[in-house]
């Protein structure tokens, strides 16, 4: 597709015949999303210079060690993040993926984002590799607590059932990914006809291995990103730009295609 300004994407953007044909034939489409998908909503990355919160880096707050050492500090940080995230809205990328879910026989989102924006937008099949900031649980008995219950309590929230410490249901540094979410993600990657990696740097493992897994099992691999990543050279198609514009243009193109004769690999060859 070559280089062009991300701003060049409009609802009339051109997509390759190969990509449109693969999507027209696809029964199972998987979208794999990262921070870039939430960026347009204004979700702060908590990385880099603006990631410093009270002189602490995320690595120093998002771990079990940090939590056991100073639960009040870690909770102050999460209360701040929870309020920020509750105040923002899903964007065009999230909406486009909701529409895609309605277009294909099978569709799944695998997300590394914890902001819950896919579900808030209306997506149904969402595998959350790094947890969900709207959920919490007791580290002693596992009882879940809503954000409302947690934020109502001053200081460090406690479990009403056993008095144990309550933590956010997000994956911290040094922790394993939730097994059920990972297993479901691997199954989806291995069954996908088209796998679209969107707004993810492709460097956080094991999540970053999913696109390659999909490709090895025969999926057509698409990457949507403002900049090339380590995944780009393996992608069958690289769509360069911010995801909101590209994904809404793609969905508009697919919807338009539904009214015309179906585009298939065969019709391209003939
Ligand atoms: Zn408990």
PDB file of C-alpha atoms and ligand atoms in Angstrom:
ATOM      1  CA  UNK A   1       0.000   0.000   0.000  1.00  0.00           C
ATOM      2  CA  UNK A   2       3.000   2.275   0.415  1.00  0.00           C
ATOM      3  CA  UNK A   3       3.425   5.268   2.668  1.00  0.00           C
ATOM      4  CA  UNK A   4       0.844   7.991   2.996  1.00  0.00           C
ATOM      5  CA  UNK A   5      -0.346  10.326   5.692  1.00  0.00           C
ATOM      6  CA  UNK A   6      -2.600   8.644   8.270  1.00  0.00           C
ATOM      7  CA  UNK A   7      -5.011  11.529   7.724  1.00  0.00           C
ATOM      8  CA  UNK A   8      -5.507  10.364   4.137  1.00  0.00           C
ATOM      9  CA  UNK A   9      -7.879   7.615   5.300  1.00  0.00           C
ATOM     10  CA  UNK A  10     -11.451   8.499   4.616  1.00  0.00           C
ATOM     11  CA  UNK A  11     -14.586   6.475   3.985  1.00  0.00           C
ATOM     12  CA  UNK A  12     -13.493   6.144   0.370  1.00  0.00           C
ATOM     13  CA  UNK A  13     -10.107   4.618   1.248  1.00  0.00           C
ATOM     14  CA  UNK A  14      -8.933   1.912  -1.135  1.00  0.00           C
ATOM     15  CA  UNK A  15      -8.292  -1.598   0.094  1.00  0.00           C
ATOM     16  CA  UNK A  16      -6.554  -4.280  -1.934  1.00  0.00           C
ATOM     17  CA  UNK A  17      -8.715  -6.776  -3.843  1.00  0.00           C
ATOM     18  CA  UNK A  18      -6.819  -9.553  -2.086  1.00  0.00           C
ATOM     19  CA  UNK A  19      -7.815  -8.284   1.367  1.00  0.00           C
ATOM     20  CA  UNK A  20     -11.449  -7.748   0.366  1.00  0.00           C
ATOM     21  CA  UNK A  21     -11.622 -11.201  -1.214  1.00  0.00           C
ATOM     22  CA  UNK A  22     -10.181 -12.889   1.860  1.00  0.00           C
ATOM     23  CA  UNK A  23     -12.690 -11.057   4.052  1.00  0.00           C
ATOM     24  CA  UNK A  24     -15.543 -11.930   1.692  1.00  0.00           C
ATOM     25  CA  UNK A  25     -14.637 -15.620   1.994  1.00  0.00           C
ATOM     26  CA  UNK A  26     -13.891 -15.556   5.735  1.00  0.00           C
ATOM     27  CA  UNK A  27     -16.036 -17.489   8.165  1.00  0.00           C
ATOM     28  CA  UNK A  28     -13.987 -16.674  11.260  1.00  0.00           C
ATOM     29  CA  UNK A  29     -12.379 -13.267  11.731  1.00  0.00           C
ATOM     30  CA  UNK A  30     -10.283 -12.379  14.772  1.00  0.00           C
ATOM     31  CA  UNK A  31      -9.270  -8.858  15.835  1.00  0.00           C
ATOM     32  CA  UNK A  32      -6.288  -8.566  18.158  1.00  0.00           C
ATOM     33  CA  UNK A  33      -6.189  -5.155  19.847  1.00  0.00           C
ATOM     34  CA  UNK A  34      -3.709  -3.100  21.828  1.00  0.00           C
ATOM     35  CA  UNK A  35      -3.234   0.378  23.265  1.00  0.00           C
ATOM     36  CA  UNK A  36      -3.471   2.087  19.859  1.00  0.00           C
ATOM     37  CA  UNK A  37      -7.161   1.155  19.653  1.00  0.00           C
ATOM     38  CA  UNK A  38      -7.935   3.041  22.871  1.00  0.00           C
ATOM     39  CA  UNK A  39      -5.688   6.005  22.109  1.00  0.00           C
ATOM     40  CA  UNK A  40      -8.398   7.896  20.211  1.00  0.00           C
ATOM     41  CA  UNK A  41     -10.629   7.684  23.305  1.00  0.00           C
ATOM     42  CA  UNK A  42      -7.930   9.466  25.294  1.00  0.00           C
ATOM     43  CA  UNK A  43      -6.896   6.532  27.473  1.00  0.00           C
ATOM     44  CA  UNK A  44      -3.556   7.552  28.945  1.00  0.00           C
ATOM     45  CA  UNK A  45      -0.833   5.001  28.303  1.00  0.00           C
ATOM     46  CA  UNK A  46       0.831   5.317  31.716  1.00  0.00           C
ATOM     47  CA  UNK A  47       4.085   4.922  29.820  1.00  0.00           C
ATOM     48  CA  UNK A  48       6.867   7.370  29.083  1.00  0.00           C
ATOM     49  CA  UNK A  49       7.066  10.796  30.671  1.00  0.00           C
ATOM     50  CA  UNK A  50       3.334  11.141  31.311  1.00  0.00           C
ATOM     51  CA  UNK A  51       3.419   7.674  32.862  1.00  0.00           C
ATOM     52  CA  UNK A  52       5.143   8.945  35.934  1.00  0.00           C
ATOM     53  CA  UNK A  53       2.562   9.168  38.687  1.00  0.00           C
ATOM     54  CA  UNK A  54       3.784  10.608  41.958  1.00  0.00           C
ATOM     55  CA  UNK A  55       7.344   9.798  40.850  1.00  0.00           C
ATOM     56  CA  UNK A  56       6.484   6.081  40.448  1.00  0.00           C
ATOM     57  CA  UNK A  57       6.652   4.075  37.235  1.00  0.00           C
ATOM     58  CA  UNK A  58       3.905   1.551  36.365  1.00  0.00           C
ATOM     59  CA  UNK A  59       6.445  -1.238  36.957  1.00  0.00           C
ATOM     60  CA  UNK A  60       6.777  -0.071  40.540  1.00  0.00           C
ATOM     61  CA  UNK A  61       3.014  -0.004  41.190  1.00  0.00           C
ATOM     62  CA  UNK A  62       1.530  -2.813  39.110  1.00  0.00           C
ATOM     63  CA  UNK A  63       2.972  -5.821  40.893  1.00  0.00           C
ATOM     64  CA  UNK A  64       2.067  -8.090  43.797  1.00  0.00           C
ATOM     65  CA  UNK A  65       5.234  -6.981  45.616  1.00  0.00           C
ATOM     66  CA  UNK A  66       4.256  -3.323  45.374  1.00  0.00           C
ATOM     67  CA  UNK A  67       0.728  -4.168  46.502  1.00  0.00           C
ATOM     68  CA  UNK A  68       1.820  -6.131  49.564  1.00  0.00           C
ATOM     69  CA  UNK A  69       4.364  -3.457  50.463  1.00  0.00           C
ATOM     70  CA  UNK A  70       2.013  -0.494  50.107  1.00  0.00           C
ATOM     71  CA  UNK A  71      -1.598  -1.389  49.211  1.00  0.00           C
ATOM     72  CA  UNK A  72      -2.779   2.163  49.977  1.00  0.00           C
ATOM     73  CA  UNK A  73      -0.451   3.669  47.343  1.00  0.00           C
ATOM     74  CA  UNK A  74      -1.341   1.065  44.731  1.00  0.00           C
ATOM     75  CA  UNK A  75      -5.054   1.600  45.395  1.00  0.00           C
ATOM     76  CA  UNK A  76      -4.686   5.370  45.161  1.00  0.00           C
ATOM     77  CA  UNK A  77      -3.184   4.856  41.689  1.00  0.00           C
ATOM     78  CA  UNK A  78      -5.909   2.432  40.572  1.00  0.00           C
ATOM     79  CA  UNK A  79      -8.726   4.605  41.963  1.00  0.00           C
ATOM     80  CA  UNK A  80      -7.288   7.448  39.869  1.00  0.00           C
ATOM     81  CA  UNK A  81      -7.085   5.252  36.740  1.00  0.00           C
ATOM     82  CA  UNK A  82     -10.544   3.745  37.238  1.00  0.00           C
ATOM     83  CA  UNK A  83     -12.089   7.221  37.419  1.00  0.00           C
ATOM     84  CA  UNK A  84     -10.202   8.387  34.322  1.00  0.00           C
ATOM     85  CA  UNK A  85     -11.244   5.354  32.304  1.00  0.00           C
ATOM     86  CA  UNK A  86     -14.876   5.566  33.455  1.00  0.00           C
ATOM     87  CA  UNK A  87     -14.984   9.134  32.102  1.00  0.00           C
ATOM     88  CA  UNK A  88     -13.956   8.271  28.514  1.00  0.00           C
ATOM     89  CA  UNK A  89     -15.982   6.737  25.682  1.00  0.00           C
ATOM     90  CA  UNK A  90     -15.413   3.997  23.072  1.00  0.00           C
ATOM     91  CA  UNK A  91     -14.220   5.381  19.706  1.00  0.00           C
ATOM     92  CA  UNK A  92     -14.562   4.564  15.981  1.00  0.00           C
ATOM     93  CA  UNK A  93     -12.289   1.528  16.246  1.00  0.00           C
ATOM     94  CA  UNK A  94     -14.500  -0.047  18.911  1.00  0.00           C
ATOM     95  CA  UNK A  95     -17.669   0.741  16.948  1.00  0.00           C
ATOM     96  CA  UNK A  96     -16.202  -0.696  13.729  1.00  0.00           C
ATOM     97  CA  UNK A  97     -15.393  -3.950  15.548  1.00  0.00           C
ATOM     98  CA  UNK A  98     -18.946  -4.162  16.912  1.00  0.00           C
ATOM     99  CA  UNK A  99     -20.211  -3.948  13.330  1.00  0.00           C
ATOM    100  CA  UNK A 100     -17.705  -6.543  12.135  1.00  0.00           C
ATOM    101  CA  UNK A 101     -18.983  -8.983  14.750  1.00  0.00           C
ATOM    102  CA  UNK A 102     -22.388  -8.789  13.056  1.00  0.00           C
ATOM    103  CA  UNK A 103     -20.910  -9.389   9.579  1.00  0.00           C
ATOM    104  CA  UNK A 104     -19.172 -12.719  10.049  1.00  0.00           C
ATOM    105  CA  UNK A 105     -20.307 -16.186  11.018  1.00  0.00           C
ATOM    106  CA  UNK A 106     -17.711 -16.213  13.807  1.00  0.00           C
ATOM    107  CA  UNK A 107     -15.870 -13.243  15.225  1.00  0.00           C
ATOM    108  CA  UNK A 108     -13.732 -12.716  18.309  1.00  0.00           C
ATOM    109  CA  UNK A 109     -11.734  -9.886  19.809  1.00  0.00           C
ATOM    110  CA  UNK A 110      -8.568 -10.701  21.695  1.00  0.00           C
ATOM    111  CA  UNK A 111      -7.537  -7.615  23.629  1.00  0.00           C
ATOM    112  CA  UNK A 112      -4.548  -6.584  25.670  1.00  0.00           C
ATOM    113  CA  UNK A 113      -6.466  -3.523  26.873  1.00  0.00           C
ATOM    114  CA  UNK A 114      -7.926  -3.491  30.370  1.00  0.00           C
ATOM    115  CA  UNK A 115     -10.235  -0.507  29.826  1.00  0.00           C
ATOM    116  CA  UNK A 116     -13.406  -2.520  29.038  1.00  0.00           C
ATOM    117  CA  UNK A 117     -14.164  -0.253  26.036  1.00  0.00           C
ATOM    118  CA  UNK A 118     -14.866  -3.177  23.660  1.00  0.00           C
ATOM    119  CA  UNK A 119     -17.639  -4.458  25.919  1.00  0.00           C
ATOM    120  CA  UNK A 120     -18.939  -0.957  26.600  1.00  0.00           C
ATOM    121  CA  UNK A 121     -19.152  -0.405  22.823  1.00  0.00           C
ATOM    122  CA  UNK A 122     -21.235  -3.582  22.494  1.00  0.00           C
ATOM    123  CA  UNK A 123     -18.818  -6.317  21.390  1.00  0.00           C
ATOM    124  CA  UNK A 124     -19.842  -9.720  22.721  1.00  0.00           C
ATOM    125  CA  UNK A 125     -16.982 -12.153  22.231  1.00  0.00           C
ATOM    126  CA  UNK A 126     -14.012 -10.500  23.924  1.00  0.00           C
ATOM    127  CA  UNK A 127     -11.043 -12.369  25.385  1.00  0.00           C
ATOM    128  CA  UNK A 128      -9.187 -10.204  27.895  1.00  0.00           C
ATOM    129  CA  UNK A 129      -5.548 -11.225  28.134  1.00  0.00           C
ATOM    130  CA  UNK A 130      -4.582  -8.634  30.738  1.00  0.00           C
ATOM    131  CA  UNK A 131      -7.760  -8.474  32.814  1.00  0.00           C
ATOM    132  CA  UNK A 132     -10.368  -5.731  33.166  1.00  0.00           C
ATOM    133  CA  UNK A 133     -10.034  -2.621  35.303  1.00  0.00           C
ATOM    134  CA  UNK A 134     -13.776  -2.587  36.010  1.00  0.00           C
ATOM    135  CA  UNK A 135     -13.442  -5.821  37.993  1.00  0.00           C
ATOM    136  CA  UNK A 136     -11.781  -6.583  41.347  1.00  0.00           C
ATOM    137  CA  UNK A 137     -11.428  -9.608  43.573  1.00  0.00           C
ATOM    138  CA  UNK A 138     -10.400 -10.622  47.095  1.00  0.00           C
ATOM    139  CA  UNK A 139      -6.893 -12.085  47.182  1.00  0.00           C
ATOM    140  CA  UNK A 140      -7.901 -14.420  50.046  1.00  0.00           C
ATOM    141  CA  UNK A 141     -11.249 -15.912  49.006  1.00  0.00           C
ATOM    142  CA  UNK A 142     -11.570 -14.741  45.387  1.00  0.00           C
ATOM    143  CA  UNK A 143     -14.922 -13.005  45.888  1.00  0.00           C
ATOM    144  CA  UNK A 144     -15.487 -10.443  43.101  1.00  0.00           C
ATOM    145  CA  UNK A 145     -16.241  -6.798  43.875  1.00  0.00           C
ATOM    146  CA  UNK A 146     -17.595  -4.116  41.565  1.00  0.00           C
ATOM    147  CA  UNK A 147     -15.831  -0.798  41.075  1.00  0.00           C
ATOM    148  CA  UNK A 148     -18.738   0.893  42.819  1.00  0.00           C
ATOM    149  CA  UNK A 149     -18.269  -1.240  45.948  1.00  0.00           C
ATOM    150  CA  UNK A 150     -14.517  -0.733  45.890  1.00  0.00           C
ATOM    151  CA  UNK A 151     -14.482   3.021  45.290  1.00  0.00           C
ATOM    152  CA  UNK A 152     -17.064   3.591  48.042  1.00  0.00           C
ATOM    153  CA  UNK A 153     -14.602   2.375  50.672  1.00  0.00           C
ATOM    154  CA  UNK A 154     -12.067   4.901  51.896  1.00  0.00           C
ATOM    155  CA  UNK A 155      -8.456   3.717  51.611  1.00  0.00           C
ATOM    156  CA  UNK A 156      -7.706   0.068  50.916  1.00  0.00           C
ATOM    157  CA  UNK A 157     -10.871  -1.887  50.056  1.00  0.00           C
ATOM    158  CA  UNK A 158     -11.573  -5.028  52.091  1.00  0.00           C
ATOM    159  CA  UNK A 159     -13.620  -8.119  51.313  1.00  0.00           C
ATOM    160  CA  UNK A 160     -17.012  -8.030  53.064  1.00  0.00           C
ATOM    161  CA  UNK A 161     -16.996 -11.842  53.263  1.00  0.00           C
ATOM    162  CA  UNK A 162     -13.570 -12.537  54.792  1.00  0.00           C
ATOM    163  CA  UNK A 163     -11.862  -9.191  55.422  1.00  0.00           C
ATOM    164  CA  UNK A 164      -9.095  -9.983  52.924  1.00  0.00           C
ATOM    165  CA  UNK A 165      -7.400  -7.402  50.703  1.00  0.00           C
ATOM    166  CA  UNK A 166      -9.198  -6.663  47.433  1.00  0.00           C
ATOM    167  CA  UNK A 167      -7.138  -6.109  44.277  1.00  0.00           C
ATOM    168  CA  UNK A 168      -7.964  -4.972  40.734  1.00  0.00           C
ATOM    169  CA  UNK A 169      -8.592  -7.879  38.319  1.00  0.00           C
ATOM    170  CA  UNK A 170      -5.717  -6.938  36.041  1.00  0.00           C
ATOM    171  CA  UNK A 171      -2.563  -8.864  35.207  1.00  0.00           C
ATOM    172  CA  UNK A 172       0.422  -7.394  36.992  1.00  0.00           C
ATOM    173  CA  UNK A 173       4.108  -7.568  36.102  1.00  0.00           C
ATOM    174  CA  UNK A 174       5.448 -11.037  36.770  1.00  0.00           C
ATOM    175  CA  UNK A 175       1.991 -12.672  36.692  1.00  0.00           C
ATOM    176  CA  UNK A 176       0.611 -15.273  34.284  1.00  0.00           C
ATOM    177  CA  UNK A 177      -2.166 -14.458  31.848  1.00  0.00           C
ATOM    178  CA  UNK A 178      -5.612 -15.811  32.829  1.00  0.00           C
ATOM    179  CA  UNK A 179      -5.540 -19.399  31.554  1.00  0.00           C
ATOM    180  CA  UNK A 180      -9.103 -19.573  30.213  1.00  0.00           C
ATOM    181  CA  UNK A 181      -8.686 -16.307  28.265  1.00  0.00           C
ATOM    182  CA  UNK A 182      -5.340 -17.420  26.853  1.00  0.00           C
ATOM    183  CA  UNK A 183      -6.619 -20.842  25.822  1.00  0.00           C
ATOM    184  CA  UNK A 184      -9.642 -19.308  24.107  1.00  0.00           C
ATOM    185  CA  UNK A 185      -7.359 -16.809  22.335  1.00  0.00           C
ATOM    186  CA  UNK A 186      -5.054 -19.537  21.042  1.00  0.00           C
ATOM    187  CA  UNK A 187      -8.054 -21.529  19.760  1.00  0.00           C
ATOM    188  CA  UNK A 188      -9.391 -18.420  18.005  1.00  0.00           C
ATOM    189  CA  UNK A 189      -5.990 -17.587  16.475  1.00  0.00           C
ATOM    190  CA  UNK A 190      -5.609 -21.135  15.192  1.00  0.00           C
ATOM    191  CA  UNK A 191      -9.073 -21.175  13.601  1.00  0.00           C
ATOM    192  CA  UNK A 192      -9.090 -17.667  12.121  1.00  0.00           C
ATOM    193  CA  UNK A 193      -9.436 -17.187   8.359  1.00  0.00           C
ATOM    194  CA  UNK A 194      -8.431 -13.529   8.723  1.00  0.00           C
ATOM    195  CA  UNK A 195      -6.507 -12.226  11.725  1.00  0.00           C
ATOM    196  CA  UNK A 196      -6.280  -8.436  12.138  1.00  0.00           C
ATOM    197  CA  UNK A 197      -3.696  -7.057  14.551  1.00  0.00           C
ATOM    198  CA  UNK A 198      -4.688  -3.496  15.466  1.00  0.00           C
ATOM    199  CA  UNK A 199      -2.772  -0.828  17.363  1.00  0.00           C
ATOM    200  CA  UNK A 200      -0.413  -3.156  19.164  1.00  0.00           C
ATOM    201  CA  UNK A 201       3.351  -2.823  19.290  1.00  0.00           C
ATOM    202  CA  UNK A 202       3.775  -6.580  18.986  1.00  0.00           C
ATOM    203  CA  UNK A 203       6.501  -6.782  21.587  1.00  0.00           C
ATOM    204  CA  UNK A 204       4.651  -7.924  24.738  1.00  0.00           C
ATOM    205  CA  UNK A 205       4.845 -11.719  24.970  1.00  0.00           C
ATOM    206  CA  UNK A 206       3.185 -14.178  25.052  1.00  0.00           C
ATOM    207  CA  UNK A 207       0.344 -12.110  23.528  1.00  0.00           C
ATOM    208  CA  UNK A 208       2.568 -11.070  20.606  1.00  0.00           C
ATOM    209  CA  UNK A 209       2.899 -14.697  19.485  1.00  0.00           C
ATOM    210  CA  UNK A 210      -0.817 -14.942  18.577  1.00  0.00           C
ATOM    211  CA  UNK A 211      -0.636 -13.248  15.118  1.00  0.00           C
ATOM    212  CA  UNK A 212       2.212 -15.546  14.083  1.00  0.00           C
ATOM    213  CA  UNK A 213       0.315 -18.577  15.393  1.00  0.00           C
ATOM    214  CA  UNK A 214      -2.670 -17.542  13.272  1.00  0.00           C
ATOM    215  CA  UNK A 215      -0.552 -17.086  10.164  1.00  0.00           C
ATOM    216  CA  UNK A 216       1.153 -20.468  10.578  1.00  0.00           C
ATOM    217  CA  UNK A 217      -2.303 -22.061  10.656  1.00  0.00           C
ATOM    218  CA  UNK A 218      -3.272 -20.391   7.387  1.00  0.00           C
ATOM    219  CA  UNK A 219      -4.887 -17.109   8.402  1.00  0.00           C
ATOM    220  CA  UNK A 220      -4.525 -14.043   6.213  1.00  0.00           C
ATOM    221  CA  UNK A 221      -2.621 -11.684   8.512  1.00  0.00           C
ATOM    222  CA  UNK A 222      -3.473  -7.982   8.481  1.00  0.00           C
ATOM    223  CA  UNK A 223      -1.754  -5.321  10.555  1.00  0.00           C
ATOM    224  CA  UNK A 224      -3.186  -1.864  11.275  1.00  0.00           C
ATOM    225  CA  UNK A 225      -0.694   0.504  12.893  1.00  0.00           C
ATOM    226  CA  UNK A 226       0.640   4.055  12.560  1.00  0.00           C
ATOM    227  CA  UNK A 227       4.208   2.714  12.433  1.00  0.00           C
ATOM    228  CA  UNK A 228       5.777  -0.589  11.302  1.00  0.00           C
ATOM    229  CA  UNK A 229       6.426  -3.116  14.089  1.00  0.00           C
ATOM    230  CA  UNK A 230       8.345  -6.413  14.341  1.00  0.00           C
ATOM    231  CA  UNK A 231       5.168  -8.059  12.970  1.00  0.00           C
ATOM    232  CA  UNK A 232       4.969  -5.943   9.801  1.00  0.00           C
ATOM    233  CA  UNK A 233       7.274  -8.041   7.635  1.00  0.00           C
ATOM    234  CA  UNK A 234       5.200 -11.156   8.362  1.00  0.00           C
ATOM    235  CA  UNK A 235       1.879  -9.471   7.643  1.00  0.00           C
ATOM    236  CA  UNK A 236       0.114 -10.187   4.331  1.00  0.00           C
ATOM    237  CA  UNK A 237      -1.250  -6.666   4.427  1.00  0.00           C
ATOM    238  CA  UNK A 238      -0.026  -3.624   6.349  1.00  0.00           C
ATOM    239  CA  UNK A 239      -2.488  -0.741   6.667  1.00  0.00           C
ATOM    240  CA  UNK A 240      -0.545   2.225   7.951  1.00  0.00           C
ATOM    241  CA  UNK A 241      -2.362   4.803  10.034  1.00  0.00           C
ATOM    242  CA  UNK A 242      -4.468   5.354  13.137  1.00  0.00           C
ATOM    243  CA  UNK A 243      -6.965   2.547  13.632  1.00  0.00           C
ATOM    244  CA  UNK A 244     -10.168   4.628  13.962  1.00  0.00           C
ATOM    245  CA  UNK A 245     -10.139   5.892  10.380  1.00  0.00           C
ATOM    246  CA  UNK A 246      -8.894   2.662   8.820  1.00  0.00           C
ATOM    247  CA  UNK A 247     -11.308   0.357  10.624  1.00  0.00           C
ATOM    248  CA  UNK A 248     -14.367   2.512   9.936  1.00  0.00           C
ATOM    249  CA  UNK A 249     -13.355   2.790   6.270  1.00  0.00           C
ATOM    250  CA  UNK A 250     -12.912  -0.989   6.074  1.00  0.00           C
ATOM    251  CA  UNK A 251     -16.310  -1.674   7.629  1.00  0.00           C
ATOM    252  CA  UNK A 252     -17.950   0.865   5.301  1.00  0.00           C
ATOM    253  CA  UNK A 253     -16.276  -0.863   2.323  1.00  0.00           C
ATOM    254  CA  UNK A 254     -17.443  -4.283   3.503  1.00  0.00           C
ATOM    255  CA  UNK A 255     -21.019  -3.056   4.041  1.00  0.00           C
ATOM    256  CA  UNK A 256     -21.030  -1.511   0.558  1.00  0.00           C
ATOM    257  CA  UNK A 257     -19.763  -4.804  -0.882  1.00  0.00           C
ATOM    258  CA  UNK A 258     -22.746  -6.658   0.578  1.00  0.00           C
ATOM    259  CA  UNK A 259     -25.114  -5.006  -1.884  1.00  0.00           C
ATOM    260  CA  UNK A 260     -23.054  -5.896  -4.971  1.00  0.00           C
ATOM    261  CA  UNK A 261     -22.097  -9.341  -6.302  1.00  0.00           C
ATOM    262  CA  UNK A 262     -19.966 -11.248  -3.769  1.00  0.00           C
ATOM    263  CA  UNK A 263     -16.231 -10.804  -4.326  1.00  0.00           C
ATOM    264  CA  UNK A 264     -14.330 -14.075  -4.002  1.00  0.00           C
ATOM    265  CA  UNK A 265     -10.836 -15.355  -4.732  1.00  0.00           C
ATOM    266  CA  UNK A 266     -12.327 -17.157  -7.729  1.00  0.00           C
ATOM    267  CA  UNK A 267     -13.910 -14.076  -9.235  1.00  0.00           C
ATOM    268  CA  UNK A 268     -10.563 -12.305  -8.974  1.00  0.00           C
ATOM    269  CA  UNK A 269      -8.759 -15.072 -10.828  1.00  0.00           C
ATOM    270  CA  UNK A 270     -11.293 -15.350 -13.640  1.00  0.00           C
TER     271      UNK A 270
HETATM  272 ZN1  LIG B   1     -12.594 -12.542  50.755  1.00  0.00          ZN
END
